[in-house]
mmCIF file of C-alpha atoms and ligand atoms in Angstrom:
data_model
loop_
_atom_site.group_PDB
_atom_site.id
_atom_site.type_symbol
_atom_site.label_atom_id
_atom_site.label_comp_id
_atom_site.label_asym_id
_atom_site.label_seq_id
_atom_site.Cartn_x
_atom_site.Cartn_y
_atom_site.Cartn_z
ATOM 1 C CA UNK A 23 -19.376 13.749 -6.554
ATOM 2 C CA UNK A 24 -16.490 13.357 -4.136
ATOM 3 C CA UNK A 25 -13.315 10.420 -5.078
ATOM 4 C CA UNK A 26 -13.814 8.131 -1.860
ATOM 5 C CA UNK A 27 -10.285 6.149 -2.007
ATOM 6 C CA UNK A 28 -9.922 3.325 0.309
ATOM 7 C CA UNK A 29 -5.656 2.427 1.050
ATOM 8 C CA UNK A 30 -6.201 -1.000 2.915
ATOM 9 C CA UNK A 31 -2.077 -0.838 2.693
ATOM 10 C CA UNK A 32 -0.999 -4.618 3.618
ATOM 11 C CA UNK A 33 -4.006 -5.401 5.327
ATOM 12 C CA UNK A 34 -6.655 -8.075 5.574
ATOM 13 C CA UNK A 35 -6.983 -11.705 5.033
ATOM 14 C CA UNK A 36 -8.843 -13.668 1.994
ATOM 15 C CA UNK A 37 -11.747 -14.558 4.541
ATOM 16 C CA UNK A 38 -11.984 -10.851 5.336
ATOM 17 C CA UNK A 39 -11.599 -9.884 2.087
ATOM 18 C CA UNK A 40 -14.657 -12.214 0.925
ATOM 19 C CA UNK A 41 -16.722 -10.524 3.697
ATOM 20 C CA UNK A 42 -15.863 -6.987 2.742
ATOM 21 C CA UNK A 43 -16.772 -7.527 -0.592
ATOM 22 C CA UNK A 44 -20.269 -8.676 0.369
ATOM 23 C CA UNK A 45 -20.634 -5.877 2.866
ATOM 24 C CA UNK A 46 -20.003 -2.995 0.347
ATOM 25 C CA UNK A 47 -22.137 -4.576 -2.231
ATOM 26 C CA UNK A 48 -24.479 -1.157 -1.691
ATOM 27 C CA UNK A 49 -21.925 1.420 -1.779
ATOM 28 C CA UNK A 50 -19.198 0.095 -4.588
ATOM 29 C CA UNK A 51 -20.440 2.850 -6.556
ATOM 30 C CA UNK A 52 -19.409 5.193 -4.047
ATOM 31 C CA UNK A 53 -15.849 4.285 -3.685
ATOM 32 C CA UNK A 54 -12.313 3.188 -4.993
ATOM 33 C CA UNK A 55 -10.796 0.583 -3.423
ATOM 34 C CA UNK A 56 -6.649 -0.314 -3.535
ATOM 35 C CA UNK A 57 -6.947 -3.531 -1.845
ATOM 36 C CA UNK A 58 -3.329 -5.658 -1.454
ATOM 37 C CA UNK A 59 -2.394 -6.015 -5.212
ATOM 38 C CA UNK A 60 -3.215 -10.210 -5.110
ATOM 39 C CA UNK A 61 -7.046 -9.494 -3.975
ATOM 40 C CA UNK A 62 -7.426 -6.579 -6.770
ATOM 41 C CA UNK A 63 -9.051 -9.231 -9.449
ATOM 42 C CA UNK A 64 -10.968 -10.463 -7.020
ATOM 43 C CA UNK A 65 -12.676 -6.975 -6.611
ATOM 44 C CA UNK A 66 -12.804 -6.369 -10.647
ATOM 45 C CA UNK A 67 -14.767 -9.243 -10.662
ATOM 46 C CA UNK A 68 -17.290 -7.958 -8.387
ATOM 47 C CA UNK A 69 -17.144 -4.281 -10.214
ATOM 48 C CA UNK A 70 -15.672 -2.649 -7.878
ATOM 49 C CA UNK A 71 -13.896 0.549 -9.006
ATOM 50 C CA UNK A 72 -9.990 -0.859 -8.099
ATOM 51 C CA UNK A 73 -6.886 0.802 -7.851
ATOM 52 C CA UNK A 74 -3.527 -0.323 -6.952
ATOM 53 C CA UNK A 75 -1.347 0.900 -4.180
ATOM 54 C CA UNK A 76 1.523 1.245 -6.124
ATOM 55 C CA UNK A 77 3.043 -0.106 -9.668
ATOM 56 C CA UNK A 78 5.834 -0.466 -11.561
ATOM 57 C CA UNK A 79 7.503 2.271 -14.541
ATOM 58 C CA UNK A 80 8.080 -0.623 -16.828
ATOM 59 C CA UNK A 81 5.664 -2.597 -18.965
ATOM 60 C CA UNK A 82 7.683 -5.947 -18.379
ATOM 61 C CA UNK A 83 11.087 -7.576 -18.114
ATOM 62 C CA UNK A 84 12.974 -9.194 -15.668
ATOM 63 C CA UNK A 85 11.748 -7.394 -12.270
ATOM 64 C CA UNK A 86 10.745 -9.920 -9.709
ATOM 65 C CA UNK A 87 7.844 -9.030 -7.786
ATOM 66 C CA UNK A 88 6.715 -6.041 -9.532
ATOM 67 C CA UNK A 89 3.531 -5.443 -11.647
ATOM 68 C CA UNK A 90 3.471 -3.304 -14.483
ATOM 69 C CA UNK A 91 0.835 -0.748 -15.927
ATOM 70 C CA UNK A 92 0.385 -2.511 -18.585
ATOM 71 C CA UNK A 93 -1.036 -5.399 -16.602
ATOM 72 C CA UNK A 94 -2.939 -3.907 -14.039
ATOM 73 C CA UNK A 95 -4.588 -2.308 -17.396
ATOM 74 C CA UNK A 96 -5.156 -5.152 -18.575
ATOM 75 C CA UNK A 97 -7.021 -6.834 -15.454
ATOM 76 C CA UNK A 98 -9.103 -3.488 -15.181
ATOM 77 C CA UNK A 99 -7.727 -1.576 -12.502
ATOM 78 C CA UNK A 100 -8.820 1.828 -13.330
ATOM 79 C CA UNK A 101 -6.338 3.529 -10.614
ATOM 80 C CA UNK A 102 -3.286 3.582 -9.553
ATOM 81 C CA UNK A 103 -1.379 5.465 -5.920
ATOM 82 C CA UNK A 104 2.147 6.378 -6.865
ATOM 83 C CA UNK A 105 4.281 8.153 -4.249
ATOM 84 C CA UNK A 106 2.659 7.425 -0.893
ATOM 85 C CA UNK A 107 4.800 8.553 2.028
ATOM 86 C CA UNK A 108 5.226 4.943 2.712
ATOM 87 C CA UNK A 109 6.498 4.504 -0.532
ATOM 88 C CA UNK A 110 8.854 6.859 -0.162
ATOM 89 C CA UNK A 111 9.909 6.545 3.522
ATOM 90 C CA UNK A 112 10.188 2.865 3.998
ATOM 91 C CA UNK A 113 11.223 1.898 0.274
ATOM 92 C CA UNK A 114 13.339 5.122 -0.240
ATOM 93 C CA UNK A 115 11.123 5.812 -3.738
ATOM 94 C CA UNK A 116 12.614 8.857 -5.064
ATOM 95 C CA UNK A 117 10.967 11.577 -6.911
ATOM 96 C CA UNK A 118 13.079 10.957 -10.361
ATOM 97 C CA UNK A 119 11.306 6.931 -10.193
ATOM 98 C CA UNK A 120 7.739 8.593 -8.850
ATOM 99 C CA UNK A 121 8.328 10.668 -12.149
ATOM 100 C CA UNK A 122 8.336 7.124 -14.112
ATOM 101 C CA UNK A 123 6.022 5.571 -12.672
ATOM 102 C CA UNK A 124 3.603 8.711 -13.059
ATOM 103 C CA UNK A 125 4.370 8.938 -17.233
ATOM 104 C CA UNK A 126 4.332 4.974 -17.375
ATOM 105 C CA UNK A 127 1.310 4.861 -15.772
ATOM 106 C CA UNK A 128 -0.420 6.988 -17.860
ATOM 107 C CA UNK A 129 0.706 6.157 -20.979
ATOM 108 C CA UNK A 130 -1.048 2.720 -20.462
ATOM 109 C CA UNK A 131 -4.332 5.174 -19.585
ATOM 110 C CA UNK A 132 -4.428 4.690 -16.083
ATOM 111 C CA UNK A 133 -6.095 7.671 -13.234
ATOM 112 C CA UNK A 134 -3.038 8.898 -11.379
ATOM 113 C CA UNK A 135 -3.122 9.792 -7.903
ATOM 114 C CA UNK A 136 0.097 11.284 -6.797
ATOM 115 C CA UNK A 137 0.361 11.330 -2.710
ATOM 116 C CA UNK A 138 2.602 14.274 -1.751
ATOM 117 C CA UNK A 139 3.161 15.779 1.720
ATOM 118 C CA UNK A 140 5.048 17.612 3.942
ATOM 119 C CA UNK A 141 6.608 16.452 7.201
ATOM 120 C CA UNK A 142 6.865 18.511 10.244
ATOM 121 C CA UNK A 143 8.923 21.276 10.928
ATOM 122 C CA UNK A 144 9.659 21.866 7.057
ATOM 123 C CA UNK A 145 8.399 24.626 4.750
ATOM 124 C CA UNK A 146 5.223 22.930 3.625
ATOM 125 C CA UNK A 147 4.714 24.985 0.472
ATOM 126 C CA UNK A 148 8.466 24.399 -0.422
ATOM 127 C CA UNK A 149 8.201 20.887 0.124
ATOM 128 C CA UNK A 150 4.862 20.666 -1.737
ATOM 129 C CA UNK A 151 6.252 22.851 -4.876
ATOM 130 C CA UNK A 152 9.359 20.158 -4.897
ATOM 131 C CA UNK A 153 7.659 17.114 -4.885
ATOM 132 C CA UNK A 154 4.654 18.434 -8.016
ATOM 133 C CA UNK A 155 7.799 19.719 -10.024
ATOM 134 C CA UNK A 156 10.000 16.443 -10.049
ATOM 135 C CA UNK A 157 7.356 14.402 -9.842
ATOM 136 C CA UNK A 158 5.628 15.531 -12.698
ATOM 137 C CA UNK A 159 8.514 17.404 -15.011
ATOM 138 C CA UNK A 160 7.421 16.702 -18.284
ATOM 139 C CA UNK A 161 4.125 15.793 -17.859
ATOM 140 C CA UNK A 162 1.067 17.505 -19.159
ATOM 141 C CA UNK A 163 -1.556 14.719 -19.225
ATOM 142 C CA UNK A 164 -3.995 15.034 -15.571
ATOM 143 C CA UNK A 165 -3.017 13.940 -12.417
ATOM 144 C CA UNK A 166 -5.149 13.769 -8.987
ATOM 145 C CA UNK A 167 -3.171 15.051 -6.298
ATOM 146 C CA UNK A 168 -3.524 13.523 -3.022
ATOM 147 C CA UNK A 169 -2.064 15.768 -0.055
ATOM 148 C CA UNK A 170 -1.090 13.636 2.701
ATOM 149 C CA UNK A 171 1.022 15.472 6.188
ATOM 150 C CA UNK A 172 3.207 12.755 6.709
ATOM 151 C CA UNK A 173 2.485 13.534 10.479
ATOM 152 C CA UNK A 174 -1.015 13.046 9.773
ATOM 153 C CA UNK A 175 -0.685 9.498 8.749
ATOM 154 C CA UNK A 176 -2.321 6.298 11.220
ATOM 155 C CA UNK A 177 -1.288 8.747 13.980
ATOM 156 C CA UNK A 178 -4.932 11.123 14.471
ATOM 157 C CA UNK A 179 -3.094 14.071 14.218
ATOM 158 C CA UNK A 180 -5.183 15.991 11.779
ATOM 159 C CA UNK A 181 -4.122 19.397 10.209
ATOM 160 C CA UNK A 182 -7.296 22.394 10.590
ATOM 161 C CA UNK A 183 -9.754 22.403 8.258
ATOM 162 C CA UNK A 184 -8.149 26.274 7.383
ATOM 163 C CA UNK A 185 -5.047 24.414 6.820
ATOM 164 C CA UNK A 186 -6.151 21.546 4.321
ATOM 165 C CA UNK A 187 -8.256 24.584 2.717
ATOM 166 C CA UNK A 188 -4.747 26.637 1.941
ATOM 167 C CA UNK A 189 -2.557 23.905 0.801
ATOM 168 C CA UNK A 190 -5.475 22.656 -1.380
ATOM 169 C CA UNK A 191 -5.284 26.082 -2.521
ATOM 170 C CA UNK A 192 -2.032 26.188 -2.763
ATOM 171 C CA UNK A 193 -1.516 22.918 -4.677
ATOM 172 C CA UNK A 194 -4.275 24.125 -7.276
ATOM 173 C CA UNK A 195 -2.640 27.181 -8.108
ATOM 174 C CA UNK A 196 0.076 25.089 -9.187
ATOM 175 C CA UNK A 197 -1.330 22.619 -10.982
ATOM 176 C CA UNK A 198 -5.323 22.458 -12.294
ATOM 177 C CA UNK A 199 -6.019 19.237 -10.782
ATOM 178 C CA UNK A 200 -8.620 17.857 -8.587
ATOM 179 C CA UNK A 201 -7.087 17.788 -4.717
ATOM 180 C CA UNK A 202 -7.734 14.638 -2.454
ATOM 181 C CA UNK A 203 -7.240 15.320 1.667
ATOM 182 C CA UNK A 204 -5.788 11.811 3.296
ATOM 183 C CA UNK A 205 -4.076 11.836 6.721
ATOM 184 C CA UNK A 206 -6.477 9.958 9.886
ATOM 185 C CA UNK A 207 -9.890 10.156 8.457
ATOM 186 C CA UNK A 208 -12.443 8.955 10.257
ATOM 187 C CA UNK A 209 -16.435 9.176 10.897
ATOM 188 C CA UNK A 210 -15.866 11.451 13.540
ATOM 189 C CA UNK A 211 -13.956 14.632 11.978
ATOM 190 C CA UNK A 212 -15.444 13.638 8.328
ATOM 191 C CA UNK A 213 -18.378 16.540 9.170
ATOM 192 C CA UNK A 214 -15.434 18.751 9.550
ATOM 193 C CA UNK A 215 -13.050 17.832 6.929
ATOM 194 C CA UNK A 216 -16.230 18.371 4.494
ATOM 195 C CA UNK A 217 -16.884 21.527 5.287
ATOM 196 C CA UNK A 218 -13.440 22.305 3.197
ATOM 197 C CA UNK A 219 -15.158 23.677 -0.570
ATOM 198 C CA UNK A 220 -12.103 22.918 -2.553
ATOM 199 C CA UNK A 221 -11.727 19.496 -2.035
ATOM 200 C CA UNK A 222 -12.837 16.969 -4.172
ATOM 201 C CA UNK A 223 -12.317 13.520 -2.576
ATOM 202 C CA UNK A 224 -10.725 11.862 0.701
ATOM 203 C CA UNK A 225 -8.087 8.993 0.541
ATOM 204 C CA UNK A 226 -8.216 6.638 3.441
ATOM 205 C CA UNK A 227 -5.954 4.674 5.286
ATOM 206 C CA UNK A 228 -7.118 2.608 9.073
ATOM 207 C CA UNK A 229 -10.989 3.494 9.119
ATOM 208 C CA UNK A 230 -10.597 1.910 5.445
ATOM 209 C CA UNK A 231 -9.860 -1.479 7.192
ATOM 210 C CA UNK A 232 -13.721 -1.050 9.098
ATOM 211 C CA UNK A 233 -16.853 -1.449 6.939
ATOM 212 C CA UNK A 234 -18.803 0.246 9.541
ATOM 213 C CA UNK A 235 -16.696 3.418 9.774
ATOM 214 C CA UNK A 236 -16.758 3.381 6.008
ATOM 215 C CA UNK A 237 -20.572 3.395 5.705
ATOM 216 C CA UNK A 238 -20.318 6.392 8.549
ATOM 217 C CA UNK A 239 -18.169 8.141 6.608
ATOM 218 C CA UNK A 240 -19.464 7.598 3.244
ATOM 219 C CA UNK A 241 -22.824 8.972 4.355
ATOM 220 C CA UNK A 242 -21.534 12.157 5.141
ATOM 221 C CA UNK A 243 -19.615 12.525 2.005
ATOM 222 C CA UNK A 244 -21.952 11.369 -0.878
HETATM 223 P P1 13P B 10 -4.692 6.780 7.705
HETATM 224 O O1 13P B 10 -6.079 7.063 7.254
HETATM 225 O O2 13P B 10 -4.541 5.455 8.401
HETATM 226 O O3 13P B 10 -4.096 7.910 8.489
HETATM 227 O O4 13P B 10 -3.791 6.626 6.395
HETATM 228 C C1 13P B 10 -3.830 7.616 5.458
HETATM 229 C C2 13P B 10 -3.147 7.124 4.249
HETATM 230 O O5 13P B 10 -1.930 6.985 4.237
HETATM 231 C C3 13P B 10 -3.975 6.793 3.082
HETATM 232 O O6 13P B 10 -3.191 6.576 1.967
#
């Protein structure tokens, strides 16, 4: 079965939140959701498969406003994003902290997903072969890979299907991982981006945010 991620980023109220709990009530077994990090329990309590979008490498100590591993584990989030291009971009995460968070993360038995991508007008393969080596240098333990093109990201610029097919080939022949595709998914190039036979998931952004697209799209994948 295909990992269906959903990245609501900083995104809906409680009221909304309420709501899209109820309205995935037939489908939580289907997906992963990374709500905001203050709405996660709120999911755990209705069993939904929960992630967070991003955590800290430490398991406590004095670091306002972060939340550790060791807590999220403790609350039952299963998942956890480290690396996102937002992460990186706008909070200038570097691959030496991504490598932190990555062992931290796991050592308190949480499922990885490391977003990596390439921007435009860069060597992808290069810049895909630099972020998997810092990011995971001494690691051995598995890690998803999610391959996001920056470029692709909120902006419905979406790489060929051919394309997603060779990086995902690419990134497997450098690590033996299962490969997620994220970068403007929605229910009308989902058909397409399924036809690609080494993927094994999708991790979604905007369509996330709308419980009708995500019903659309889920019925394609699963
Ligand atoms: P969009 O689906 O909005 O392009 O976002 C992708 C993403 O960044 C998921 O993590």
């Amino acid at each position: 079965m295909k990992i269906v991620v959903l990245n609501h980023k900083m995104n809906l109220n409680y009221e909304e939140i309420k709501k899209y709990i109820k309205a995935l009530e037939n489908y939580k077994d289907k997906v992963v959701i990374m709500p905001s990090s203050i709405y996660a329990g709120k999911f755990i309590d209705n069993n939904y498969k929960t992630g967070l979008q991003n955590i800290y490498c430490e398991d406590k100590g004095m670091f306002t406003g972060e939340i550790s591993p060791m807590q999220a584990k403790s609350l039952g989030i299963k998942y956890v994003l480290i690396g996102h291009s937002e992460r990186r971009n706008i909070f200038k995460e570097d691959d030496e902290l991504i490598n932190k968070k990555v062992k931290s993360a796991l050592k308190n038995n949480l499922k990885v997903i490391l977003c990596i991508g390439d921007n435009l007008n860069e060597n992808i393969n290069e810049a895909l072969l630099k972020q998997i080596t810092n990011d995971l240098k001494y690691i051995n333990e598995d890690v998803i890979i999610a391959y996001e093109p920056v470029y692709a990201i909120g902006t419905g610029q979406v790489p060929s299907v051919q394309d997603i097919e060779k990086r995902i080939t690419y990134i497997k022949s450098l690590v033996n991982t299962k490969v997620l595709y994220g970068g403007s998914i929605n229910s009308n190039n989902i058909k397409e981006l399924n036809k690609i036979s080494n993927l094994d998931g999708y991790l979604i952004g905007s369509s996330s945010l709308d419980i009708e697209e995500v019903i659309k799209i889920l019925e394609v994948v699963v």
